[in-house]
Tab-separated table of C-alpha atoms and ligand atoms in Angstrom:
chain	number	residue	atom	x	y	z
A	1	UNK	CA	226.413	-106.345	-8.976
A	2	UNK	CA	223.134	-107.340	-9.705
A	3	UNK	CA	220.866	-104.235	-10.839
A	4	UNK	CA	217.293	-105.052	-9.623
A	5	UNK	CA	214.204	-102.342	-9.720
A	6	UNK	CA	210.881	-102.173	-8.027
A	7	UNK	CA	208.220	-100.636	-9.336
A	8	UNK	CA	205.249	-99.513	-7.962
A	9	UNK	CA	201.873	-98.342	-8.974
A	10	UNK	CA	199.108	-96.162	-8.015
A	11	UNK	CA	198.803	-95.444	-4.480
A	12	UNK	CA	201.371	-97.133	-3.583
A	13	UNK	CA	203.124	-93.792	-2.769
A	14	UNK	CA	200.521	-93.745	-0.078
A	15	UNK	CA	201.473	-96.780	2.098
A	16	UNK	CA	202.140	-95.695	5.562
A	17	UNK	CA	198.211	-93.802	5.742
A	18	UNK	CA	196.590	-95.794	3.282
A	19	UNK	CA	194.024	-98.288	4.683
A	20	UNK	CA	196.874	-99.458	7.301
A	21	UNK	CA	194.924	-102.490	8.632
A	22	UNK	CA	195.304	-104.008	4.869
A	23	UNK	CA	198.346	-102.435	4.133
A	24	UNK	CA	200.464	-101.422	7.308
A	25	UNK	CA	201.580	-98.287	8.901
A	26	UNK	CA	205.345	-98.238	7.330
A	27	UNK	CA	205.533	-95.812	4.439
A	28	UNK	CA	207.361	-97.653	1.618
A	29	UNK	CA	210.723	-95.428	1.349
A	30	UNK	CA	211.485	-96.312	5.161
A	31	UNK	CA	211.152	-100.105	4.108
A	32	UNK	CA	212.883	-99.778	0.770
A	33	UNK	CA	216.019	-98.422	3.039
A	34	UNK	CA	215.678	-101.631	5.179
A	35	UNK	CA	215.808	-103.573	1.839
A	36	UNK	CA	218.846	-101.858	1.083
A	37	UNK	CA	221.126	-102.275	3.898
A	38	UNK	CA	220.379	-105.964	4.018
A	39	UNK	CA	220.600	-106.837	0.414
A	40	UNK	CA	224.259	-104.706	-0.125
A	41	UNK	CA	224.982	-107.436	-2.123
A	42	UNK	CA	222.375	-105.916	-5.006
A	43	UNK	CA	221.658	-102.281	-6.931
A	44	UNK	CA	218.423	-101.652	-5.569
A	45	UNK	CA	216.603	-99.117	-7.503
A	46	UNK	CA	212.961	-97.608	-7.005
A	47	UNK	CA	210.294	-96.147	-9.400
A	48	UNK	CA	206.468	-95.232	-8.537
A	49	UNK	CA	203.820	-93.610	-10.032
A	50	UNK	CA	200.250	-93.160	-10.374
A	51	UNK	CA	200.193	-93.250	-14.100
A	52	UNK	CA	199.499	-96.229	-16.310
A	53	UNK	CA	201.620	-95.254	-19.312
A	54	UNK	CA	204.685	-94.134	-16.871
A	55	UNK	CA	204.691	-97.728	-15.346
A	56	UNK	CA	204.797	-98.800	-19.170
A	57	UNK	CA	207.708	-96.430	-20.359
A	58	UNK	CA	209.590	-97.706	-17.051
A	59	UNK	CA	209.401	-101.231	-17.873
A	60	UNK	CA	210.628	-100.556	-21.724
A	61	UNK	CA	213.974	-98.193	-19.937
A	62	UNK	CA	214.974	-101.001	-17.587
A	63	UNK	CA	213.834	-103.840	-19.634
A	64	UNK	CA	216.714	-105.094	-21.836
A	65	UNK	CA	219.106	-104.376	-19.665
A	66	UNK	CA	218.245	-105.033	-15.566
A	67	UNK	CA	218.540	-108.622	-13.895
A	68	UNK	CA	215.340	-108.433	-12.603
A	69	UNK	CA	211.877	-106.292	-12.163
A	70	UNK	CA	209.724	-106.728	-8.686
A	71	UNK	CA	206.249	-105.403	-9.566
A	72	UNK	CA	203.532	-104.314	-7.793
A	73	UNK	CA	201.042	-103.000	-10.316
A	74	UNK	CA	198.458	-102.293	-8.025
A	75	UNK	CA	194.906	-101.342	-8.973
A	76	UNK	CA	196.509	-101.902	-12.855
A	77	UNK	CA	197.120	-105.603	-12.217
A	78	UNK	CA	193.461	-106.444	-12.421
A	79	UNK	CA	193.253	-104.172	-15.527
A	80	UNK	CA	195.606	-103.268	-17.619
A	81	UNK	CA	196.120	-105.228	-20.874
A	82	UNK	CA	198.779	-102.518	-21.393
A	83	UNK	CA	201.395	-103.367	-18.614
A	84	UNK	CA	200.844	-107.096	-19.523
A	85	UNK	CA	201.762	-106.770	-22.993
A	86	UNK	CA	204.867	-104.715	-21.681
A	87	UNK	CA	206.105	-107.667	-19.839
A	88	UNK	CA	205.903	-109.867	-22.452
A	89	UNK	CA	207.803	-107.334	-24.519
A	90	UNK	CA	211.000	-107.350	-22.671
A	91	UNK	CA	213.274	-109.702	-21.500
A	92	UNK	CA	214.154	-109.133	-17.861
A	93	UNK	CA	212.445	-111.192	-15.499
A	94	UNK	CA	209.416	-109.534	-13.732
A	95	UNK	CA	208.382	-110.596	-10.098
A	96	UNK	CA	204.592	-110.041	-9.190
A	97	UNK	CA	204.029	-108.883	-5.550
A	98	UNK	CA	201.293	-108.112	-3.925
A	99	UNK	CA	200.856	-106.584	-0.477
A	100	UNK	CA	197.809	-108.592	0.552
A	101	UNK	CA	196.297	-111.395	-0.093
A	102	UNK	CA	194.174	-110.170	-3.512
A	103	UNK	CA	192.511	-114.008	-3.576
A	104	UNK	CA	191.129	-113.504	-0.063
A	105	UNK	CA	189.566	-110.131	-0.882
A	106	UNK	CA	186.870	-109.070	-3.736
A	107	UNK	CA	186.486	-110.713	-6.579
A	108	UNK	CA	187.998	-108.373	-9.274
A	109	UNK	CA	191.582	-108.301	-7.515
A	110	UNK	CA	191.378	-112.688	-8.311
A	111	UNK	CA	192.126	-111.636	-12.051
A	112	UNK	CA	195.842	-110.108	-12.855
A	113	UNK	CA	197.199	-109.256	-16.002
A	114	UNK	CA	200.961	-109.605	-14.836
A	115	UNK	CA	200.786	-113.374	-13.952
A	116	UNK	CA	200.949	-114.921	-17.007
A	117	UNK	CA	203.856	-113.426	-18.046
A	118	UNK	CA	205.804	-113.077	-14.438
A	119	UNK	CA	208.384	-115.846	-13.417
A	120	UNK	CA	206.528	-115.963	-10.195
A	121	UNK	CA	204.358	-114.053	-7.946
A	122	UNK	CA	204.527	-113.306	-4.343
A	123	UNK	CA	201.419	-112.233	-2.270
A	124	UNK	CA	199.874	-111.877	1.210
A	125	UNK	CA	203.055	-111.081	3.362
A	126	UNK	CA	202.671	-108.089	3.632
A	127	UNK	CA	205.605	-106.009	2.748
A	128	UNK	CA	207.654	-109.115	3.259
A	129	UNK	CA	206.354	-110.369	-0.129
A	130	UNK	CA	209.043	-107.692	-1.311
A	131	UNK	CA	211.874	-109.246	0.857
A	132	UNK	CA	210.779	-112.794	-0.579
A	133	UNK	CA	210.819	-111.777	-4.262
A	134	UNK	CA	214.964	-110.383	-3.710
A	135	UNK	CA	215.572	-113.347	-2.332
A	136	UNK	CA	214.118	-114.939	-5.376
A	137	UNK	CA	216.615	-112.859	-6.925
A	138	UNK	CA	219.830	-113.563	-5.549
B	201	DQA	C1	197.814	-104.484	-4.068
B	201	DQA	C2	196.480	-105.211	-4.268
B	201	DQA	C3	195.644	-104.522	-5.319
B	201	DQA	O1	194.412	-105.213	-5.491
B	201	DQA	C4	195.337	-103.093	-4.899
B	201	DQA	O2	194.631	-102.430	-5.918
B	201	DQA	C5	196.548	-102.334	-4.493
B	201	DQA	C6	197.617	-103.011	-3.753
B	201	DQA	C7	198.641	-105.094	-2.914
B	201	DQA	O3	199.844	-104.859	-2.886
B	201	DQA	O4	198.089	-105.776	-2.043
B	201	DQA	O5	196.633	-101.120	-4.694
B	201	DQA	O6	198.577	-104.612	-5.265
């Protein structure tokens, strides 16, 4: 069985009451259970937090030894050198999702420090773009 994470950053514990006309009204555990009846097929596991260096410690654990990474960095995509460096670091293949579209919104979310170094990157469907990267996966 494949052993795929997601990881989440900050705020993302919020989704479900957080801005819901960018980012829905579904609150991401409810979804993540959705994810895991219809991929059965795949060891869906699920980290979040708030904290740069925690997102950076979780990427070294799984890192040398999961079949893939979907990552939604958040507010840290646009700025942290740190979490970039971490994916080029390990060797499991990261996936970049974003909730919305960052390119249609300000100008700071255009940059990401994650792209470079993802395989791909999936953005603007909502929390679809999560469905789409296991898919990528499979
Ligand atoms: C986000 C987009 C980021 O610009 C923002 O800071 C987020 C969520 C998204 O999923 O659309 O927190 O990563």
């Amino acid at each position: 069985m494949k052993k795929i994470i997601i990881i989440n950053g900050p705020n993302l514990n919020l989704l479900g009451k957080r801005e819901p006309e960018i980012y829905g009204s579904q609150t991401f555990e409810d979804y993540l259970n959705v994810l895991k009846s219809k991929y059965a097929q795949l060891d869906i596991s699920y980290f979040q937090s708030n904290i740069e260096g925690e997102l950076i410690d979780k990427l070294q654990d799984v890192g040398f030894s999961y079949d893939g990474i979907i990552l939604n960095a958040a507010a840290y995509t646009h700025t942290s050198v740190g979490i970039g460096d971490a994916i080029k670091a390990i060797q499991t293949p990261v996936i970049e999702v974003h909730i919305s579209n960052t390119f249609s919104r300000e100008e700071f979310r255009h940059q990401s420090y994650i792209s470079p170094n993802a395989k791909g990157v999936i953005l603007g469907f909502g929390l679809q773009s999560y469905d789409l990267a296991l898919q990528s996966l499979i």
